[in-house]
Coordinates of C-alpha atoms in Angstrom, one line a residue:
X1 CA 4.8 -5.4 -11.8
X2 CA 2.1 -5.7 -14.3
X3 CA -1.5 -6.5 -13.3
X4 CA -1.2 -10.0 -14.8
X5 CA 1.8 -10.8 -12.5
X6 CA -0.1 -9.9 -9.4
X7 CA -1.3 -12.8 -7.3
X8 CA -4.7 -12.5 -5.9
X9 CA -6.1 -14.8 -3.1
X10 CA -9.8 -15.5 -2.5
X11 CA -11.3 -16.7 0.7
X12 CA -14.4 -16.4 2.9
X13 CA -14.5 -14.4 6.1
X14 CA -17.3 -14.9 8.7
X15 CA -18.6 -11.8 10.3
X16 CA -18.3 -12.1 14.1
X17 CA -20.1 -10.3 16.9
X18 CA -17.8 -7.3 16.4
X19 CA -18.1 -7.2 12.6
X20 CA -15.3 -8.2 10.2
X21 CA -12.6 -6.8 12.4
X22 CA -10.6 -4.5 10.1
X23 CA -10.4 -0.9 8.9
X24 CA -10.0 0.3 5.3
X25 CA -8.8 3.4 3.6
X26 CA -8.7 4.5 0.0
X27 CA -11.1 4.9 -2.9
X28 CA -11.1 7.0 -6.0
X29 CA -12.3 10.0 -4.1
X30 CA -9.6 9.7 -1.3
X31 CA -6.7 7.6 -2.4
X32 CA -4.6 5.9 0.3
X33 CA -1.5 5.9 -2.0
X34 CA -0.6 8.5 -4.6
X35 CA -0.3 5.8 -7.3
X36 CA -3.4 3.6 -6.5
X37 CA -7.0 4.4 -5.8
X38 CA -7.9 1.0 -4.5
X39 CA -9.1 -0.1 -1.0
X40 CA -6.5 -1.1 1.5
X41 CA -6.6 -2.8 4.9
X42 CA -5.0 -0.3 7.4
X43 CA -5.8 -2.1 10.6
X44 CA -6.7 -5.6 11.6
X45 CA -8.4 -5.4 15.0
X46 CA -7.0 -7.7 17.6
X47 CA -10.1 -9.6 18.6
X48 CA -12.0 -9.4 15.3
X49 CA -12.9 -12.0 12.8
X50 CA -10.1 -11.1 10.4
X51 CA -7.4 -11.5 13.2
X52 CA -8.8 -14.8 14.3
X53 CA -8.9 -16.0 10.7
X54 CA -5.3 -14.8 10.1
X55 CA -5.4 -14.4 6.3
X56 CA -6.1 -10.7 6.0
X57 CA -3.2 -8.4 6.8
X58 CA -2.5 -4.7 7.1
X59 CA -1.3 -3.5 3.7
X60 CA -3.4 -5.9 1.7
X61 CA -5.4 -4.4 -1.1
X62 CA -9.0 -5.7 -1.4
X63 CA -9.8 -6.4 -5.0
X64 CA -13.4 -7.7 -4.6
X65 CA -16.0 -8.2 -1.9
X66 CA -18.8 -10.8 -2.8
X67 CA -17.8 -10.5 -6.5
X68 CA -18.2 -6.7 -6.4
X69 CA -15.0 -5.0 -7.7
X70 CA -13.4 -2.4 -5.4
X71 CA -11.0 -1.2 -8.1
X72 CA -12.9 2.0 -9.1
X73 CA -15.2 2.9 -6.2
X74 CA -15.5 5.8 -3.8
X75 CA -14.6 5.2 -0.2
X76 CA -18.2 5.4 0.9
X77 CA -19.3 2.9 -1.7
X78 CA -16.7 0.4 -0.4
X79 CA -17.9 0.9 3.2
X80 CA -21.5 0.3 2.1
X81 CA -20.5 -2.9 0.4
X82 CA -18.8 -4.1 3.6
X83 CA -21.7 -3.1 5.8
X84 CA -24.2 -4.9 3.5
X85 CA -22.1 -7.9 2.8
X86 CA -23.9 -10.4 5.0
X87 CA -22.5 -12.9 7.5
X88 CA -20.1 -14.8 5.2
X89 CA -18.1 -12.4 3.1
X90 CA -16.1 -13.5 0.0
X91 CA -12.9 -11.5 -0.4
X92 CA -10.3 -11.3 -3.2
X93 CA -7.2 -9.7 -2.0
X94 CA -3.7 -8.8 -3.1
X95 CA -1.5 -9.6 -0.1
X96 CA 1.3 -7.0 0.6
X97 CA 0.1 -4.7 -2.1
X98 CA 0.7 -1.5 -0.2
X99 CA 4.4 -2.2 0.3
X100 CA 4.9 -3.2 -3.4
X101 CA 3.1 -0.1 -4.6
X102 CA 5.0 2.2 -2.3
X103 CA 8.3 0.7 -3.6
X104 CA 7.1 1.1 -7.3
X105 CA 6.1 4.7 -6.6
X106 CA 9.4 5.5 -4.8
X107 CA 11.4 4.0 -7.7
X108 CA 9.4 5.8 -10.3
X109 CA 9.6 9.3 -8.6
X110 CA 13.2 9.3 -7.3
X111 CA 15.5 11.6 -9.2
X112 CA 17.7 10.0 -11.8
X113 CA 21.5 10.3 -11.9
X114 CA 22.0 11.9 -8.5
X115 CA 24.4 9.2 -7.3
X116 CA 27.3 10.1 -9.6
X117 CA 26.7 13.9 -9.2
X118 CA 26.8 13.5 -5.4
X119 CA 30.1 11.6 -5.5
X120 CA 31.6 14.2 -7.8
X121 CA 30.4 17.0 -5.6
X122 CA 31.8 15.4 -2.4
X123 CA 35.2 14.8 -4.0
X124 CA 35.3 18.3 -5.4
X125 CA 34.4 19.7 -2.0
X126 CA 37.1 17.6 -0.4
X127 CA 39.7 18.9 -2.8
X128 CA 38.6 22.5 -2.2
X129 CA 38.9 22.1 1.6
X130 CA 42.3 20.4 1.2
X131 CA 43.5 23.2 -1.1
X132 CA 42.2 25.9 1.3
X133 CA 43.9 24.2 4.3
X134 CA 47.2 23.9 2.4
X135 CA 47.0 27.5 1.1
X136 CA 46.1 29.1 4.5
X137 CA 48.4 27.0 6.7

């Protein structure tokens, strides 16, 4: 999926008495996924603002906070942006990004051509076992 095909959603989230109510992982210094150095939502806390709002989900990739890009930042830089974001926080997110990126990575890294080779091996093994059974019976 190319960057231009990705659908981003923007919305405001109000900081409640317990903060924004979600945890993040990632950053260029400690990637959450092997094929993406972005910032991902890893937990939406039950009674937090994000859970009450309902739009932010675990597995979402946060693209921007208050018009500041999170695409090429260290984890600590992202945390600082969230801490200093104010009461009303503008977010741009890619919903479900983690799942999509994991599928892309899995498809890209899986060995090619093993399906046919496995079938041939299993058939060959079956023939060898049958021949051995016939020969030694």
